[in-house]
Coordinates of C-alpha atoms and ligand atoms in Angstrom, one line a residue:
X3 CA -16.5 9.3 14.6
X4 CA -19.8 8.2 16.4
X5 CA -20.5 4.2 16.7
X6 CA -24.0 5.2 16.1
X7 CA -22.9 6.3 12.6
X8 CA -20.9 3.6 11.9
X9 CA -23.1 0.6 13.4
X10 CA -25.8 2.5 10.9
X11 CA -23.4 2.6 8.1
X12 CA -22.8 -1.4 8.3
X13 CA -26.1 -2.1 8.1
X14 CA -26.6 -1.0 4.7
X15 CA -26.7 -3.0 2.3
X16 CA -24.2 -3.4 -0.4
X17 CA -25.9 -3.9 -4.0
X18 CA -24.1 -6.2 -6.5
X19 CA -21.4 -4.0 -8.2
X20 CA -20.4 -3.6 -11.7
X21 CA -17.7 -2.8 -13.7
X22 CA -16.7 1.3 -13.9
X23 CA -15.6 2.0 -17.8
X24 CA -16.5 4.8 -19.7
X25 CA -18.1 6.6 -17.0
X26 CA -20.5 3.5 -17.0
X27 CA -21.3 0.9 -14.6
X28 CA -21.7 -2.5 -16.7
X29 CA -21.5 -6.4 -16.1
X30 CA -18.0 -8.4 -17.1
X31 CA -18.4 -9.8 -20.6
X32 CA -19.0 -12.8 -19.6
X33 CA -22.0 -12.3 -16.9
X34 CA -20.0 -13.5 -14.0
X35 CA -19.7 -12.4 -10.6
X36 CA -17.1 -13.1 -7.9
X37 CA -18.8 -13.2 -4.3
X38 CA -17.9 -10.7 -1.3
X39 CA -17.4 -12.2 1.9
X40 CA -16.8 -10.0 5.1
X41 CA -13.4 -11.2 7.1
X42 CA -15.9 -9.4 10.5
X43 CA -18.0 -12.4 10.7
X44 CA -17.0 -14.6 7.5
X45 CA -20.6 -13.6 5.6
X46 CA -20.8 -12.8 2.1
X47 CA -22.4 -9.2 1.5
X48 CA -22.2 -8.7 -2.2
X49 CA -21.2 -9.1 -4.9
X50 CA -18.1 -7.6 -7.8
X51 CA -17.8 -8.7 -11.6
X52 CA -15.5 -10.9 -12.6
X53 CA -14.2 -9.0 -15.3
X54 CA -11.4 -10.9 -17.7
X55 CA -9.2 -9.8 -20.7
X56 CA -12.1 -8.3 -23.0
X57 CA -13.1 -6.1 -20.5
X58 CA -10.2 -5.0 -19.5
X59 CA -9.5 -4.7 -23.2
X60 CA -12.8 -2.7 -23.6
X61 CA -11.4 -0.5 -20.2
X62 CA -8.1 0.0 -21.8
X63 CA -9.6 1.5 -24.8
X64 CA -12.0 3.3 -23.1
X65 CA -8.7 4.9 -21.4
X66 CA -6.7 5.5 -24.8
X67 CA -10.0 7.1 -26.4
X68 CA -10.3 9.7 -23.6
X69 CA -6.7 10.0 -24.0
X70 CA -6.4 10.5 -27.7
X71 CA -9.1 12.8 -27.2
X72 CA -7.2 15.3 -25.2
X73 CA -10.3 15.7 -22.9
X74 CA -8.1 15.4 -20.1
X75 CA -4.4 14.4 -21.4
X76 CA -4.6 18.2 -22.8
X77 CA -6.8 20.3 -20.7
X78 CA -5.0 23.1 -18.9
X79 CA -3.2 22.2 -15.9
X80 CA -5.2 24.6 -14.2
X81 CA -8.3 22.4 -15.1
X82 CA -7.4 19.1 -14.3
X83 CA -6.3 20.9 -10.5
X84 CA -9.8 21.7 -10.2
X85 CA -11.2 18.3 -10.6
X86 CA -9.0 16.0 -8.3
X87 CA -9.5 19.3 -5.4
X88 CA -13.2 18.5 -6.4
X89 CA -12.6 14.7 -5.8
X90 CA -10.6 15.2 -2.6
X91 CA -13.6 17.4 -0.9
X92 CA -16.3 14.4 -2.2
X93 CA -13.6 12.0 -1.1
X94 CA -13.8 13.9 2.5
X95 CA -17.4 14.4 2.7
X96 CA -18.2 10.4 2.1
X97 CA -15.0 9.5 4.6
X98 CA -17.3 7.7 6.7
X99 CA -18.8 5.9 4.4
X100 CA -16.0 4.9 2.7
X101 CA -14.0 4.1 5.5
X102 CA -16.8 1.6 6.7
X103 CA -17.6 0.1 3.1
X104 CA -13.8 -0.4 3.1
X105 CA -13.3 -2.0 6.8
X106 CA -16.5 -4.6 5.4
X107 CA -14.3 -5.5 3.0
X108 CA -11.1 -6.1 4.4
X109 CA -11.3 -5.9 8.2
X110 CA -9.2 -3.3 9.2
X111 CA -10.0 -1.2 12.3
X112 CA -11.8 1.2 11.7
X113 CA -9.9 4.5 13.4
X114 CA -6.9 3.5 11.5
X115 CA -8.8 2.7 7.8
X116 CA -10.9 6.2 8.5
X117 CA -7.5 8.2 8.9
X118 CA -5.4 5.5 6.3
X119 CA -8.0 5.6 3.4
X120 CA -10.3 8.1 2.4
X121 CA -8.4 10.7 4.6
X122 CA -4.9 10.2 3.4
X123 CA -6.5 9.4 -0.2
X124 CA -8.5 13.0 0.0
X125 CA -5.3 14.5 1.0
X126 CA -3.0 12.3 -1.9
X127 CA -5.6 13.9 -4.9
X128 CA -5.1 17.5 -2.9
X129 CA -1.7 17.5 -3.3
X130 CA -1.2 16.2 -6.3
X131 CA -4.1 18.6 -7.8
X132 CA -2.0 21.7 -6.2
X133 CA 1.3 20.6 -7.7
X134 CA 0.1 19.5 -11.5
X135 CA -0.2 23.5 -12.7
X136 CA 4.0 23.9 -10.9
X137 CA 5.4 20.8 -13.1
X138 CA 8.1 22.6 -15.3
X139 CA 9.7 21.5 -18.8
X140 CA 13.2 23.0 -19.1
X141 CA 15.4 25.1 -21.6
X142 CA 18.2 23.4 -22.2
X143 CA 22.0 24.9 -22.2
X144 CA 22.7 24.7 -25.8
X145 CA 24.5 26.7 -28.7
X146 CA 22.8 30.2 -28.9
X147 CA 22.0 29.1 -32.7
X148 CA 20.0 26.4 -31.0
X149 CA 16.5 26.1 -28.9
X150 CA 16.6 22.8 -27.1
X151 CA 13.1 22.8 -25.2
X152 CA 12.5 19.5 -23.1
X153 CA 8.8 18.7 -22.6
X154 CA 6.9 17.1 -20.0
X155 CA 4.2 15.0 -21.2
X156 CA 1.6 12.0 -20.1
X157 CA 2.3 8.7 -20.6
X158 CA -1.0 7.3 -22.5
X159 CA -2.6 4.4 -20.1
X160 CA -1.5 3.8 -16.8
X161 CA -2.7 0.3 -15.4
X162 CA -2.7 0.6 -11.5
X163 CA -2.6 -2.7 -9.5
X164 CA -3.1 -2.2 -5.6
X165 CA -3.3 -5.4 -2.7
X166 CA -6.1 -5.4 0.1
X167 CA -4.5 -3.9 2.8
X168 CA -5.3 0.1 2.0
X169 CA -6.4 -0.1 -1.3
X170 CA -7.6 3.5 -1.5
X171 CA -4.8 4.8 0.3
X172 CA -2.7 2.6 -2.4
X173 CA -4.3 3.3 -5.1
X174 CA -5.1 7.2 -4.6
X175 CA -0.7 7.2 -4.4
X176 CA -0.7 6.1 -7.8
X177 CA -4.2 7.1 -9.5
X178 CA -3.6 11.1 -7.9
X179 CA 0.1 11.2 -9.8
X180 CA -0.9 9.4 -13.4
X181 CA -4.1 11.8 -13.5
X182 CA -2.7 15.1 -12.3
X183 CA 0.5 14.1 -15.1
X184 CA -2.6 14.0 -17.8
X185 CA -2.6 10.1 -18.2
X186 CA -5.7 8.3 -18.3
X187 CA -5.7 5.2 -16.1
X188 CA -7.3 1.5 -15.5
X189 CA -7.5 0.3 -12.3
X190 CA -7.3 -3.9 -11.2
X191 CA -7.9 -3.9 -7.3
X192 CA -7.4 -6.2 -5.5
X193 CA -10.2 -9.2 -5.9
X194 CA -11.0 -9.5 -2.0
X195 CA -11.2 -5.7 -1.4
X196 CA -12.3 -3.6 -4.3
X197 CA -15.6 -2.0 -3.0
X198 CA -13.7 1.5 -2.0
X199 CA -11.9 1.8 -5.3
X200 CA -15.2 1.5 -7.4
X201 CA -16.8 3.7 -5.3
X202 CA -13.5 6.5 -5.6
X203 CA -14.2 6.3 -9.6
X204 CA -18.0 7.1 -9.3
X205 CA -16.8 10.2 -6.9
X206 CA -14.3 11.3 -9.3
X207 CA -16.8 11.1 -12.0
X208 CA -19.6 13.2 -10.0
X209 CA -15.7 15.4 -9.5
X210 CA -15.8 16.4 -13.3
X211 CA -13.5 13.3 -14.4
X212 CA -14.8 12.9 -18.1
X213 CA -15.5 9.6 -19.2
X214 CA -13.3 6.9 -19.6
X215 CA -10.2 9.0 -17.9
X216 CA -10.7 6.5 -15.3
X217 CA -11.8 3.2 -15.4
X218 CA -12.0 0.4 -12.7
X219 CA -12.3 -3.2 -13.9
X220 CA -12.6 -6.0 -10.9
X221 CA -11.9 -9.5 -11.2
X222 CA -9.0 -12.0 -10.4
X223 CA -5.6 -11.2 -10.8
X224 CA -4.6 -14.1 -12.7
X225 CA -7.2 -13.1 -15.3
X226 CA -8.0 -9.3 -15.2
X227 CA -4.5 -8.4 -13.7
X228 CA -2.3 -10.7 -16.2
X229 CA -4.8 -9.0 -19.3
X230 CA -3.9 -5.5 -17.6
X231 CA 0.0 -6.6 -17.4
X232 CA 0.5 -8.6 -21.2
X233 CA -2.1 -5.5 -22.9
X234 CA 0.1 -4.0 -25.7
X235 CA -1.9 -0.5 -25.0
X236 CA -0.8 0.0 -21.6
X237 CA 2.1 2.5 -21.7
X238 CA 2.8 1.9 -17.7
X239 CA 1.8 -0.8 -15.1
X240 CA 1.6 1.0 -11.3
X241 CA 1.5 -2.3 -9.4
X242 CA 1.6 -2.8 -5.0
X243 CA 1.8 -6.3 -3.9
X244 CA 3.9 -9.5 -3.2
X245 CA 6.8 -10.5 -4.8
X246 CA 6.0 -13.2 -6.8
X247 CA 3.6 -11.2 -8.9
X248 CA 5.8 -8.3 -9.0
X249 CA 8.0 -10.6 -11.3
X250 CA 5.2 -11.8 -13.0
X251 CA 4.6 -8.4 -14.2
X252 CA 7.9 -7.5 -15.4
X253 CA 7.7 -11.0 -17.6
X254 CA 4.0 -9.7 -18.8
X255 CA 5.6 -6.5 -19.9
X256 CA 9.3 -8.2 -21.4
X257 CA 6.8 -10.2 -23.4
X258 CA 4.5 -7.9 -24.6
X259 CA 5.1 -4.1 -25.1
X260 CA 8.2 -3.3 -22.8
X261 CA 5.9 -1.2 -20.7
X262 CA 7.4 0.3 -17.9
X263 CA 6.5 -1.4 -15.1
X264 CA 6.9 0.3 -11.3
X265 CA 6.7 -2.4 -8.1
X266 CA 6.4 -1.4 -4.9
X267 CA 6.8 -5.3 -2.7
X268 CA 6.9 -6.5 0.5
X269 CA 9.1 -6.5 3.4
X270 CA 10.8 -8.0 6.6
X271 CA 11.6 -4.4 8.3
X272 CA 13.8 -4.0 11.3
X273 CA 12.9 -2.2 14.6
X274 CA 16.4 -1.6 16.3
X275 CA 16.0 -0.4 19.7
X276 CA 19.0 0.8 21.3
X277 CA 19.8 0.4 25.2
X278 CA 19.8 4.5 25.1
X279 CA 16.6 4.9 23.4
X280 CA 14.8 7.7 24.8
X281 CA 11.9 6.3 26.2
X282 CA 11.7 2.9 26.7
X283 CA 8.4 2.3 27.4
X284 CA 7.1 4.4 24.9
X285 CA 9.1 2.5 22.4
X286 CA 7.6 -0.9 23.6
X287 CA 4.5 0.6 22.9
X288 CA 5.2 2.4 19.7
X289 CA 6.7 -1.0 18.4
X290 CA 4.0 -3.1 19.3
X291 CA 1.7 -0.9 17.1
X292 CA 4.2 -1.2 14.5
X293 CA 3.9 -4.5 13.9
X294 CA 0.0 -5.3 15.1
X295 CA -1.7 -2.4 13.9
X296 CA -4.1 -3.6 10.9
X297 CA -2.8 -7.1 12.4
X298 CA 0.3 -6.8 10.5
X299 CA -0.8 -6.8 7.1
X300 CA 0.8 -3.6 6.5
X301 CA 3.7 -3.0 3.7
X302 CA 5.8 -1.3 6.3
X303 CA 5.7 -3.3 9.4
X304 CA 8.3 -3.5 11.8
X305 CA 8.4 -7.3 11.9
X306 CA 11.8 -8.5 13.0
X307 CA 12.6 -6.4 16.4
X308 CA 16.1 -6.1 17.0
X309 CA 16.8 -5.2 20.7
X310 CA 20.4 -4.7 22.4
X311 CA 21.2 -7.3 25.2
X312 CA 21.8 -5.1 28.4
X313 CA 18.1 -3.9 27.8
X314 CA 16.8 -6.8 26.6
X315 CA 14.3 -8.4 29.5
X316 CA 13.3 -5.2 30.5
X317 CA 12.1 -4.0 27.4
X318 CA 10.8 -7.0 26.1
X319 CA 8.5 -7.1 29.3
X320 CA 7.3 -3.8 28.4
X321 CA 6.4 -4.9 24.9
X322 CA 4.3 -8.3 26.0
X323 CA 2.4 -6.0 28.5
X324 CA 2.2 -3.2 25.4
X325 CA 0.6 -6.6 23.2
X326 CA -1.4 -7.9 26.3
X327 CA -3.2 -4.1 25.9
X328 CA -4.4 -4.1 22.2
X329 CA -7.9 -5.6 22.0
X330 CA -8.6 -7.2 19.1
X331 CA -12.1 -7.2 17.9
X332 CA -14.6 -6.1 15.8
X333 CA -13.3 -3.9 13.5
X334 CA -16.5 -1.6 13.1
X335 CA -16.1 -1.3 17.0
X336 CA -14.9 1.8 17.6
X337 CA -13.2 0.2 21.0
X338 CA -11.3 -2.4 18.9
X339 CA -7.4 -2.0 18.3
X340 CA -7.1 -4.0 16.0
X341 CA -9.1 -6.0 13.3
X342 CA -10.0 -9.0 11.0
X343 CA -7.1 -11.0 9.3
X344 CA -8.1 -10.3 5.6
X345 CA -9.3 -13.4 4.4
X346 CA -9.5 -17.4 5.4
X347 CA -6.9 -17.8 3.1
X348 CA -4.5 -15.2 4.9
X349 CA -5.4 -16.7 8.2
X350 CA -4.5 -19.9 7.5
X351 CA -0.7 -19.0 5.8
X352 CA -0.4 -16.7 9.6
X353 CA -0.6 -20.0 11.3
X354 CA 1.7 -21.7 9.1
X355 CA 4.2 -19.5 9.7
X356 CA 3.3 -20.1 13.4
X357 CA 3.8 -23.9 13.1
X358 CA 7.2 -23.2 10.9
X359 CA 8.6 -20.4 13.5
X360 CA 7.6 -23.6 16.3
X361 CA 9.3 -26.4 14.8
X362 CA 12.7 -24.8 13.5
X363 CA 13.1 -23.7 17.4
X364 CA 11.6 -19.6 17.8
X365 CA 10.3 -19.4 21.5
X366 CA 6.9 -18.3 21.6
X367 CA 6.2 -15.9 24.2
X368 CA 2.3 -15.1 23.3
X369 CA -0.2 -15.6 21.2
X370 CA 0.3 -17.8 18.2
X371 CA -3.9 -18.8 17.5
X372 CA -7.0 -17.8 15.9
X373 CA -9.4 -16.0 18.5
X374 CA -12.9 -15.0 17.9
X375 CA -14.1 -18.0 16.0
X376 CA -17.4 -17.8 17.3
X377 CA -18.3 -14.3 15.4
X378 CA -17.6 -16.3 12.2
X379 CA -14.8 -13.8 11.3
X380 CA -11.1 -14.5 10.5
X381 CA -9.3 -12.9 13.9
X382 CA -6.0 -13.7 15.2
X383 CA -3.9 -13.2 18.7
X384 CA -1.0 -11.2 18.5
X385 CA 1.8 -13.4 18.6
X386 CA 5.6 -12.7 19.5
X387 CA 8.5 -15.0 19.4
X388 CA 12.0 -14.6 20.5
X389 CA 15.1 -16.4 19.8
X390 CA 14.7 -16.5 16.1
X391 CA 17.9 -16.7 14.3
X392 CA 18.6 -15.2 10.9
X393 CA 18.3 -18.5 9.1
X394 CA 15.0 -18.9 10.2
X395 CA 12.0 -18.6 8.1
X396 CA 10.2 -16.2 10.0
X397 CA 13.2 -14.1 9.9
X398 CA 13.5 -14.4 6.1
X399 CA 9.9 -14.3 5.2
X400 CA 6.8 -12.0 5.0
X401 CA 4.3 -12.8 7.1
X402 CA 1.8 -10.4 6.6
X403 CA 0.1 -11.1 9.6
X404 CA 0.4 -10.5 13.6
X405 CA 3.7 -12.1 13.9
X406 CA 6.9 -11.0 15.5
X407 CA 10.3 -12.1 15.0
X408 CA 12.6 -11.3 18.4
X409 CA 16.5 -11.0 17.9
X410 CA 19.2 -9.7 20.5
X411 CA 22.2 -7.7 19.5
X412 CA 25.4 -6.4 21.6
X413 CA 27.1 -4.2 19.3
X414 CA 26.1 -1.5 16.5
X415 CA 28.2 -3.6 14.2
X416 CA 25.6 -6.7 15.0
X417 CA 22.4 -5.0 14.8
X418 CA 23.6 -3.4 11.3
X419 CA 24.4 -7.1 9.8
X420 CA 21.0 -8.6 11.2
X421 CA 19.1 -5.6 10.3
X422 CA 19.9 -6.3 6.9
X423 CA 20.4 -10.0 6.4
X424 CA 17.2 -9.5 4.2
X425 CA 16.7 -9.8 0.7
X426 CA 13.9 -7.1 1.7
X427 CA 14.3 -3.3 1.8
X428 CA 11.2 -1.1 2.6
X429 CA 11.3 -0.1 5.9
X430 CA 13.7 0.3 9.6
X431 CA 13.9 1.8 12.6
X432 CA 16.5 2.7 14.8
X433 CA 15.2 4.1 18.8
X434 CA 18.6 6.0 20.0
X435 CA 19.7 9.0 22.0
X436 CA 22.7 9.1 20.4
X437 CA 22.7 11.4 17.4
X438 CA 26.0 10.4 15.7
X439 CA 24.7 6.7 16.2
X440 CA 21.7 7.8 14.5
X441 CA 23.0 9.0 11.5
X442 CA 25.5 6.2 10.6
X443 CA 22.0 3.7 11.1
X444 CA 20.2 6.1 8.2
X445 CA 23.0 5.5 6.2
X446 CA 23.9 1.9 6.6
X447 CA 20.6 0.3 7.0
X448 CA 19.5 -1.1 3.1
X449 CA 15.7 0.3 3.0
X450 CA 13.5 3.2 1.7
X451 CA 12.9 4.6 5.0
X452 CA 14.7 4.8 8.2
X453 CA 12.4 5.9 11.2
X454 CA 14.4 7.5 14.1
X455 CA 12.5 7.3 17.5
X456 CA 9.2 6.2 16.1
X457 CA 7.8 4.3 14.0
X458 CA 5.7 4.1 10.7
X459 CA 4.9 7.7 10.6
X460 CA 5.1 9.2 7.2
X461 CA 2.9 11.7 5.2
X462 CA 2.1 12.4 1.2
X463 CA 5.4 14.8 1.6
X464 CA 7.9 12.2 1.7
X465 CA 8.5 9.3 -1.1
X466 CA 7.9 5.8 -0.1
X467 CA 9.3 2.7 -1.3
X468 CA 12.1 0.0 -1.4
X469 CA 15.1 -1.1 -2.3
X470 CA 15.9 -4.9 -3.0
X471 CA 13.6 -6.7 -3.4
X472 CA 11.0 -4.6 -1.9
X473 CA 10.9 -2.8 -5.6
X474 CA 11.7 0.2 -7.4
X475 CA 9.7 3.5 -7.6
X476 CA 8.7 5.3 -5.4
X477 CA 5.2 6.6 -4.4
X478 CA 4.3 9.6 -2.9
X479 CA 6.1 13.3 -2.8
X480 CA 6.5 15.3 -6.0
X481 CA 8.8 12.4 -7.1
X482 CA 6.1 10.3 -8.0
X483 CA 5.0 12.4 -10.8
X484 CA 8.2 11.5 -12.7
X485 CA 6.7 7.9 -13.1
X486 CA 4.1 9.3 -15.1
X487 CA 5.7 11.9 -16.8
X488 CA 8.1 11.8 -20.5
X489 CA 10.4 13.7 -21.4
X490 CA 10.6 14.8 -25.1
X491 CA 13.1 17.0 -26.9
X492 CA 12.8 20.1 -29.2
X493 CA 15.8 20.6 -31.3
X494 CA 14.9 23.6 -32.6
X495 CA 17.6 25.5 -35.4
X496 CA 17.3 29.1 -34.8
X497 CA 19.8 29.7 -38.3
Ligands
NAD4 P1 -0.8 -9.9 -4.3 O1 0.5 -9.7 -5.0 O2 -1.3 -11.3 -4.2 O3 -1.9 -9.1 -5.1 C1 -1.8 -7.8 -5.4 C2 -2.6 -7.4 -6.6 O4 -2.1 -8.1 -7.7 C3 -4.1 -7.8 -6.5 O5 -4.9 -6.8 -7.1 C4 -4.2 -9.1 -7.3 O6 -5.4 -9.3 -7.8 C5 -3.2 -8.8 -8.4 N1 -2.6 -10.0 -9.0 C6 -2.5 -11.3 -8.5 N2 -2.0 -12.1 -9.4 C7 -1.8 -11.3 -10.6 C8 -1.2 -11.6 -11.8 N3 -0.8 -12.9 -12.2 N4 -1.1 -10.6 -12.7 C9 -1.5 -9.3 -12.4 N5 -2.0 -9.0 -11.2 C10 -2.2 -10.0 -10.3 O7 -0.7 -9.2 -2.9 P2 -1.8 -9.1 -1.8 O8 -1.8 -10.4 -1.1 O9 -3.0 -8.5 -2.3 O10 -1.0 -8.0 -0.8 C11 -0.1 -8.4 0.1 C12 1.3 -8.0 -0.5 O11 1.4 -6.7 -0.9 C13 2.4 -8.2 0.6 O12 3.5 -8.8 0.0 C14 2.7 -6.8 1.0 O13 4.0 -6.5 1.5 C15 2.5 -6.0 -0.3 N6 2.4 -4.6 -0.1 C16 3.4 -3.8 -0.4 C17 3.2 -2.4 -0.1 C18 4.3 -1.4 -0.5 O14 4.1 -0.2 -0.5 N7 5.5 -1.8 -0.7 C19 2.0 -1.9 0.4 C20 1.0 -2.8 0.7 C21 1.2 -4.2 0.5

């Protein structure tokens, strides 16, 4: 990754973008557009359209046409698998591009979006194109004077609803399983970031996608989203964000169709470091990535760090001087660590949370401001505070943002009962030499994942999602394609 390319890259400009339906590029019904504002230096670059409920209406049938059509929803396995291996080599050969349109839009660092979004989105529509022509239906065990088949078939529509942090990444984890399964799909990204995702559905047009298979429509979520959620034509709703509209989508579908409705939410996830982790230092450093990278808006953070007393001021010394190393800057700076905070609006709740953690009694040890004001751009210091107690709202809450909570534990018994004093359940860690130690952490701690001497690794191989109220369903791994899968019986009398 040359600056040259990239610093060449950002200078393009972005022209005002339409809506993708029907393999067509057209205004929102009603002519209006939402502005794009970069979080780099706080400038608006483009524009999206503002779709609302009749265009997602006119996406959604779009969808169920193509569908109903069998262009895709019946084409041989074999030929849907050479589409999305299509996709993921376009994907791959615009990475750069991508990766920078993407970073305009939401500030993340650039090495990390390159590798998080259009890599790991190429390599989502790979695997899921190499496994659609191995999906099995079954025999079933019955009486010999009996054939019981069990079939495997698409959903219909699939309405996929992604946040701004990685929404390609996101997205391709959810658009790469409902397409390979034969379902046609409409996308709602998220309002502040949805430049990559219109882009993906031109590539997987130019891929061989026939029209109206996939369909993008932008615009608010409280318009375009809730249409997408209440739409009595939308067999499943794919959704990534916060809480709060998590429910709001199980409501949509109780009071519409009962469509099936799959959440992946937030999280408050505990890094337990253990006074016989192997490396110390290495895990000072390993967490503080964990929780800064992308400035902490990621899913999966490790934002509540648990570490055992006798270790305690050594490692925690180790971590400030681990935080005190991450530049923050310009994302599109090759040299930069980390990035932009999202939006104004994100920003400003980080700070809040600052204020809160101050005045119910956390001790900050750095950070805890906005930096960088001058570029215009919405940038933030990485901040750390110790002696936060469970009751405390930055040990209950998601931040989202460069924030971490510091608790001591003395026992395994202690770090198990803080680690999950969370209504939360997405992610953990637990940094031990002890293998028997461990094991009984996997087992007890209440989340999706349980990382053992790192942290936040994970590929397209393994499923990822929560438990509580992080959500249910999982994405990623061949799992995934039960989401968007049905079973059906043959009862077949053989006389
Ligand atoms: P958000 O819930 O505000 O928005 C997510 C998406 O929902 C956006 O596309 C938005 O437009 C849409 N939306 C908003 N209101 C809607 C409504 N009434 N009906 C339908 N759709 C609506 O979340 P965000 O701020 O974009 O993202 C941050 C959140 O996402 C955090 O809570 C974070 O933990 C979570 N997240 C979870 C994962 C995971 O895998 N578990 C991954 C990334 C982010």
């Amino acid at each position: 990754m040359q600056q040259t390319d990239i610093d060449a890259l950002r200078a393009l400009t972005v022209p005002s973008q339409g809506l993708f339906i029907a393999g067509r590029v057209e205004p929102a019904a009603n002519g209006q557009v939402l502005d794009v504002s970069s979080p780099i230096d706080g400038q608006k670059f483009t524009t999206i359209a503002d779709g609302g409920a009749a265009d997602i209406d006119r996406a959604v049938v779009a969808a169920r046409t193509a569908f109903d059509k069998g262009v895709w929803s019946r084409a041989a396995p074999a030929e849907r698998k050479k589409v999305l291996m299509r996709l993921a080599a376009l994907i791959e050969a615009k990475a750069l591009e991508l990766a920078v349109l993407g970073v305009r839009d939401n500030g993340t660092e650039i090495g990390m979006a390159y590798r998080a979004e259009p890599i790991s989105a190429a390599s989502t529509f790979r695997y899921y194109g190499e496994a659609v022509d191995k999906v099995f239906g079954e025999i079933a065990p019955t009486p010999p004077n009996i054939l019981g088949l069990v079939h495997k078939e698409p959903l219909g529509v699939v309405g996929v609803i992604v946040p701004w942090n990685f929404p390609m990444m996101i997205g391709a984890w959810k658009i790469a399983p409902a397409l390979a399964a034969g379902n046609s799909v409409v996308v709602k990204p998220p309002e502040i970031a949805s430049l990559a995702l219109l882009r993906l559905a031109e590539l997987a047009s130019e891929a061989g996608l026939p029209d109206g298979v996939l369909n993008v429509v932008t615009g608010k979520g409280s318009v375009a989203g809730e249409a997408l959620g209440r739409h009595m034509n939308v067999d499943a709703i794919a959704f990534t964000g916060s809480g709060p509209v998590g429910r709001r989508l199980l409501e949509y579908a109780a009071r519409s169709n009962l469509k099936r409705v799959y959440l992946e939410l937030g999280g408050k996830s505990p890094n337990i470091v253990f006074a016989d982790a192997p490396n110390l230092k290495q895990a000072a450093k390993v967490s503080a990535n964990g929780i800064f990278r992308n400035s902490g808006q990621v899913c999966v953070a490790g934002s509540r760090l648990l570490v055992q007393s006798s270790i305690y001021d050594r490692f925690m010394a180790d971590l400030l001087d681990a935080t005190a190393r991450l530049k923050v800057g310009d994302p599109l700076d090759v040299t930069s660590d980390v990035g932009a905070i999202a939006s104004a609006d994100q920003l400003e709740k980080d700070l809040g949370f600052v204020a809160k953690a101050e005045e119910e009694g956390a001790r900050r040890l750095t950070g805890g401001a906005r930096i960088r004001e001058e570029s215009g751009g919405y940038y933030m210091a990485p901040t750390v505070f110790e002696n936060v107690t469970p009751e405390m709202t930055l040990a209950r809450e998601e931040v989202f943002g460069p924030v971490l909570a510091v608790m001591r534990f003395d026992t395994e018994e202690e770090a198990i009962r803080l680690a999950n004093a969370t209504v939360y359940g997405l992610a953990s860690a637990v940094w031990t030499s002890n293998l028997a130690t461990a094991h009984r952490m996997v087992r007890t701690i209440n989340a999706g994942v349980v990382h053992v001497n790192t942290y936040g690794g994970s590929d397209i191989t393994v499923p990822l999602g929560g438990v509580k109220q992080s959500g249910f369903g999982r994405d990623k791994s061949l799992h995934a394609l039960d989401k968007y899968l049905e079973l059906k019986t043959a009862w077949i009398s053989l006389g």
